[in-house]
Amino acid sequence: MIEAFLLAMRQLRTKKVRTLLILLGISVGVAAVVGVTSLGEGIRVNAVGEIEKSHDLTLIEVSPGVSNGNIILITESKVRAVREYGSVVAPYTMDDYVTPNKTYFKANGISAKYMDAKDLKLEAGMWLEEGTYQIVLGSDIGEKFAKIEGAEIGNAIDARIRLYGEEGRAIDKDITFMIAGRLKPTGTDTDDQAFIDINIARELTGKDVYDGIIVKLDKSGQTPAARTAIEKLGLTCYSAQDEIDSVNKIMNAVTLVLAFFSSISLIVGGLMIINTMIVSVYERTHEIGITKAIGASELDIIRMFLSECIIIGVLGGILGDLLGILFSFLIDSVGRPMLVAQLGVADFEHLTVINVQILAAGFLVSLVISVIAGIYPAWRGAKLDPVKALRQL
């Protein structure tokens, strides 16, 4: 086997220009695959990073579940069961209210644990006191109240909630809340919500169940196990990991499509190898005849030509990876400033990401393409009749 590779190296050195052209054809294709794949991977990494920055990965939002067409409600017993899996467990209610000026808003009935779990910060005023009709507004709903209702911190605000009796008859209940404070913007749906004491909320609506639970964990690594355990209770869970998983699925598919189209250039390299090897078989017909006449088998001939293809594949993979790294650097240098300036996206450190898996894939693709392209010429050389081959000078 070593002799076959040494012979292959000598053959490639005798035709340096031809070998160089083949290597360029393979390496350019590999570089295109590596560069484009690194772009897809970079976009995925940046998207996941933005989610991790804007979301708390230690939070799980629990809502009622569905089993066999039946709704699994969040009862007190369910809350007690969930408390086994989180360091902070804060059940809450959510109801729709409307002001006399037709300003609709959602009011969450919460406890102090809810505020701690979601790390809510006050921009102005104070937090509501338990057992009172005080209300704390999200940043957006606070601005809306100030413009439409003329209500600021310290003012009273009238609201109405519609309830339904046992016979489905609508019952409107009027309430007056005192605005205690306004939250800092969070960039989430919290900005468009209001918050009241959970006991007051349940008293107003007569609810004996909850609309959801916020579960806070000590470490993000505990989220999958806790989520699995809670889902076994029949409840539905949501966490930021859902968004990360969605981004990963989408970007993996996009990266695969990009890699597929960029790999078309590898077909050109493969055709160059086939053409070169066929020409090599023709040029070395007399040599093949002598080799077979002195006892070489068809397998030896195949091994002789495939050794050249393997060397081309290895060198093409290495050179392609190096060119791919350079291509990735150019994409990052040119593309990142353009995205930031023209599209107004958030600034990030790198647009492309190169990792060992991408480089290994580029190398393997080069090797596989080279070997596959050399199979037919090697088989053709192995099938030559030694007598006819020896007659050709």
PDB file of N, CA, C and O in Angstrom, residues 302-332:
ATOM      1  N   ILE A 302      -6.267  -0.916  -9.710  1.00  0.00           N
ATOM      2  CA  ILE A 302      -7.254  -0.015  -9.105  1.00  0.00           C
ATOM      3  C   ILE A 302      -6.640   0.748  -7.939  1.00  0.00           C
ATOM      4  O   ILE A 302      -6.822   1.964  -7.791  1.00  0.00           O
ATOM      5  N   ARG A 303      -5.860   0.030  -7.108  1.00  0.00           N
ATOM      6  CA  ARG A 303      -5.216   0.669  -5.962  1.00  0.00           C
ATOM      7  C   ARG A 303      -4.229   1.745  -6.427  1.00  0.00           C
ATOM      8  O   ARG A 303      -4.103   2.804  -5.801  1.00  0.00           O
ATOM      9  N   MET A 304      -3.568   1.509  -7.547  1.00  0.00           N
ATOM     10  CA  MET A 304      -2.576   2.463  -8.053  1.00  0.00           C
ATOM     11  C   MET A 304      -3.238   3.798  -8.428  1.00  0.00           C
ATOM     12  O   MET A 304      -2.751   4.878  -8.083  1.00  0.00           O
ATOM     13  N   PHE A 305      -4.388   3.716  -9.108  1.00  0.00           N
ATOM     14  CA  PHE A 305      -5.055   4.951  -9.534  1.00  0.00           C
ATOM     15  C   PHE A 305      -5.816   5.617  -8.381  1.00  0.00           C
ATOM     16  O   PHE A 305      -5.830   6.849  -8.265  1.00  0.00           O
ATOM     17  N   LEU A 306      -6.432   4.812  -7.537  1.00  0.00           N
ATOM     18  CA  LEU A 306      -7.162   5.403  -6.413  1.00  0.00           C
ATOM     19  C   LEU A 306      -6.215   6.072  -5.422  1.00  0.00           C
ATOM     20  O   LEU A 306      -6.618   7.003  -4.711  1.00  0.00           O
ATOM     21  N   SER A 307      -4.975   5.596  -5.348  1.00  0.00           N
ATOM     22  CA  SER A 307      -3.991   6.246  -4.470  1.00  0.00           C
ATOM     23  C   SER A 307      -3.772   7.684  -4.900  1.00  0.00           C
ATOM     24  O   SER A 307      -3.650   8.596  -4.074  1.00  0.00           O
ATOM     25  N   GLU A 308      -3.730   7.901  -6.223  1.00  0.00           N
ATOM     26  CA  GLU A 308      -3.586   9.269  -6.716  1.00  0.00           C
ATOM     27  C   GLU A 308      -4.801  10.109  -6.335  1.00  0.00           C
ATOM     28  O   GLU A 308      -4.659  11.272  -5.938  1.00  0.00           O
ATOM     29  N   CYS A 309      -5.983   9.511  -6.456  1.00  0.00           N
ATOM     30  CA  CYS A 309      -7.210  10.248  -6.112  1.00  0.00           C
ATOM     31  C   CYS A 309      -7.256  10.589  -4.629  1.00  0.00           C
ATOM     32  O   CYS A 309      -7.707  11.677  -4.241  1.00  0.00           O
ATOM     33  N   ILE A 310      -6.807   9.652  -3.783  1.00  0.00           N
ATOM     34  CA  ILE A 310      -6.801   9.913  -2.337  1.00  0.00           C
ATOM     35  C   ILE A 310      -5.862  11.068  -2.006  1.00  0.00           C
ATOM     36  O   ILE A 310      -6.197  11.951  -1.210  1.00  0.00           O
ATOM     37  N   ILE A 311      -4.681  11.066  -2.634  1.00  0.00           N
ATOM     38  CA  ILE A 311      -3.722  12.158  -2.387  1.00  0.00           C
ATOM     39  C   ILE A 311      -4.311  13.484  -2.839  1.00  0.00           C
ATOM     40  O   ILE A 311      -4.219  14.508  -2.137  1.00  0.00           O
ATOM     41  N   ILE A 312      -4.955  13.479  -4.020  1.00  0.00           N
ATOM     42  CA  ILE A 312      -5.602  14.707  -4.507  1.00  0.00           C
ATOM     43  C   ILE A 312      -6.700  15.157  -3.544  1.00  0.00           C
ATOM     44  O   ILE A 312      -6.838  16.339  -3.230  1.00  0.00           O
ATOM     45  N   GLY A 313      -7.472  14.195  -3.042  1.00  0.00           N
ATOM     46  CA  GLY A 313      -8.551  14.525  -2.113  1.00  0.00           C
ATOM     47  C   GLY A 313      -8.038  15.110  -0.815  1.00  0.00           C
ATOM     48  O   GLY A 313      -8.605  16.082  -0.289  1.00  0.00           O
ATOM     49  N   VAL A 314      -6.972  14.533  -0.290  1.00  0.00           N
ATOM     50  CA  VAL A 314      -6.400  15.023   0.973  1.00  0.00           C
ATOM     51  C   VAL A 314      -5.835  16.434   0.793  1.00  0.00           C
ATOM     52  O   VAL A 314      -6.124  17.346   1.574  1.00  0.00           O
ATOM     53  N   LEU A 315      -5.018  16.613  -0.259  1.00  0.00           N
ATOM     54  CA  LEU A 315      -4.430  17.933  -0.489  1.00  0.00           C
ATOM     55  C   LEU A 315      -5.508  18.965  -0.833  1.00  0.00           C
ATOM     56  O   LEU A 315      -5.457  20.112  -0.368  1.00  0.00           O
ATOM     57  N   GLY A 316      -6.493  18.550  -1.640  1.00  0.00           N
ATOM     58  CA  GLY A 316      -7.575  19.466  -1.986  1.00  0.00           C
ATOM     59  C   GLY A 316      -8.395  19.860  -0.771  1.00  0.00           C
ATOM     60  O   GLY A 316      -8.838  21.006  -0.646  1.00  0.00           O
ATOM     61  N   GLY A 317      -8.621  18.890   0.158  1.00  0.00           N
ATOM     62  CA  GLY A 317      -9.372  19.189   1.378  1.00  0.00           C
ATOM     63  C   GLY A 317      -8.636  20.177   2.275  1.00  0.00           C
ATOM     64  O   GLY A 317      -9.232  21.110   2.813  1.00  0.00           O
ATOM     65  N   ILE A 318      -7.335  19.969   2.426  1.00  0.00           N
ATOM     66  CA  ILE A 318      -6.538  20.875   3.274  1.00  0.00           C
ATOM     67  C   ILE A 318      -6.498  22.274   2.671  1.00  0.00           C
ATOM     68  O   ILE A 318      -6.740  23.281   3.352  1.00  0.00           O
ATOM     69  N   LEU A 319      -6.188  22.339   1.362  1.00  0.00           N
ATOM     70  CA  LEU A 319      -6.131  23.643   0.695  1.00  0.00           C
ATOM     71  C   LEU A 319      -7.514  24.308   0.686  1.00  0.00           C
ATOM     72  O   LEU A 319      -7.635  25.522   0.893  1.00  0.00           O
ATOM     73  N   GLY A 320      -8.563  23.503   0.480  1.00  0.00           N
ATOM     74  CA  GLY A 320      -9.922  24.044   0.472  1.00  0.00           C
ATOM     75  C   GLY A 320     -10.321  24.613   1.820  1.00  0.00           C
ATOM     76  O   GLY A 320     -10.970  25.663   1.892  1.00  0.00           O
ATOM     77  N   ASP A 321      -9.936  23.930   2.898  1.00  0.00           N
ATOM     78  CA  ASP A 321     -10.240  24.445   4.234  1.00  0.00           C
ATOM     79  C   ASP A 321      -9.539  25.776   4.481  1.00  0.00           C
ATOM     80  O   ASP A 321     -10.117  26.707   5.054  1.00  0.00           O
ATOM     81  N   LEU A 322      -8.284  25.858   4.029  1.00  0.00           N
ATOM     82  CA  LEU A 322      -7.542  27.113   4.217  1.00  0.00           C
ATOM     83  C   LEU A 322      -8.184  28.253   3.418  1.00  0.00           C
ATOM     84  O   LEU A 322      -8.344  29.371   3.922  1.00  0.00           O
ATOM     85  N   LEU A 323      -8.564  27.944   2.167  1.00  0.00           N
ATOM     86  CA  LEU A 323      -9.240  28.969   1.363  1.00  0.00           C
ATOM     87  C   LEU A 323     -10.616  29.296   1.940  1.00  0.00           C
ATOM     88  O   LEU A 323     -11.072  30.438   1.872  1.00  0.00           O
ATOM     89  N   GLY A 324     -11.283  28.282   2.519  1.00  0.00           N
ATOM     90  CA  GLY A 324     -12.583  28.505   3.136  1.00  0.00           C
ATOM     91  C   GLY A 324     -12.495  29.443   4.330  1.00  0.00           C
ATOM     92  O   GLY A 324     -13.375  30.281   4.539  1.00  0.00           O
ATOM     93  N   ILE A 325     -11.440  29.292   5.122  1.00  0.00           N
ATOM     94  CA  ILE A 325     -11.222  30.197   6.258  1.00  0.00           C
ATOM     95  C   ILE A 325     -11.031  31.623   5.758  1.00  0.00           C
ATOM     96  O   ILE A 325     -11.573  32.584   6.320  1.00  0.00           O
ATOM     97  N   LEU A 326     -10.256  31.768   4.676  1.00  0.00           N
ATOM     98  CA  LEU A 326     -10.039  33.094   4.081  1.00  0.00           C
ATOM     99  C   LEU A 326     -11.349  33.656   3.531  1.00  0.00           C
ATOM    100  O   LEU A 326     -11.669  34.841   3.735  1.00  0.00           O
ATOM    101  N   PHE A 327     -12.134  32.807   2.868  1.00  0.00           N
ATOM    102  CA  PHE A 327     -13.433  33.215   2.317  1.00  0.00           C
ATOM    103  C   PHE A 327     -14.362  33.655   3.442  1.00  0.00           C
ATOM    104  O   PHE A 327     -15.075  34.665   3.340  1.00  0.00           O
ATOM    105  N   SER A 328     -14.365  32.899   4.527  1.00  0.00           N
ATOM    106  CA  SER A 328     -15.193  33.236   5.689  1.00  0.00           C
ATOM    107  C   SER A 328     -14.787  34.581   6.273  1.00  0.00           C
ATOM    108  O   SER A 328     -15.637  35.393   6.657  1.00  0.00           O
ATOM    109  N   PHE A 329     -13.480  34.818   6.339  1.00  0.00           N
ATOM    110  CA  PHE A 329     -12.979  36.103   6.858  1.00  0.00           C
ATOM    111  C   PHE A 329     -13.434  37.260   5.970  1.00  0.00           C
ATOM    112  O   PHE A 329     -13.821  38.329   6.471  1.00  0.00           O
ATOM    113  N   LEU A 330     -13.413  37.056   4.639  1.00  0.00           N
ATOM    114  CA  LEU A 330     -13.848  38.116   3.710  1.00  0.00           C
ATOM    115  C   LEU A 330     -15.340  38.397   3.863  1.00  0.00           C
ATOM    116  O   LEU A 330     -15.771  39.552   3.839  1.00  0.00           O
ATOM    117  N   ILE A 331     -16.138  37.318   4.015  1.00  0.00           N
ATOM    118  CA  ILE A 331     -17.581  37.501   4.225  1.00  0.00           C
ATOM    119  C   ILE A 331     -17.829  38.303   5.493  1.00  0.00           C
ATOM    120  O   ILE A 331     -18.664  39.217   5.524  1.00  0.00           O
ATOM    121  N   ASP A 332     -17.088  37.973   6.548  1.00  0.00           N
ATOM    122  CA  ASP A 332     -17.260  38.665   7.818  1.00  0.00           C
ATOM    123  C   ASP A 332     -16.833  40.123   7.713  1.00  0.00           C
ATOM    124  O   ASP A 332     -17.495  41.021   8.245  1.00  0.00           O
TER     125      ASP A 332
END
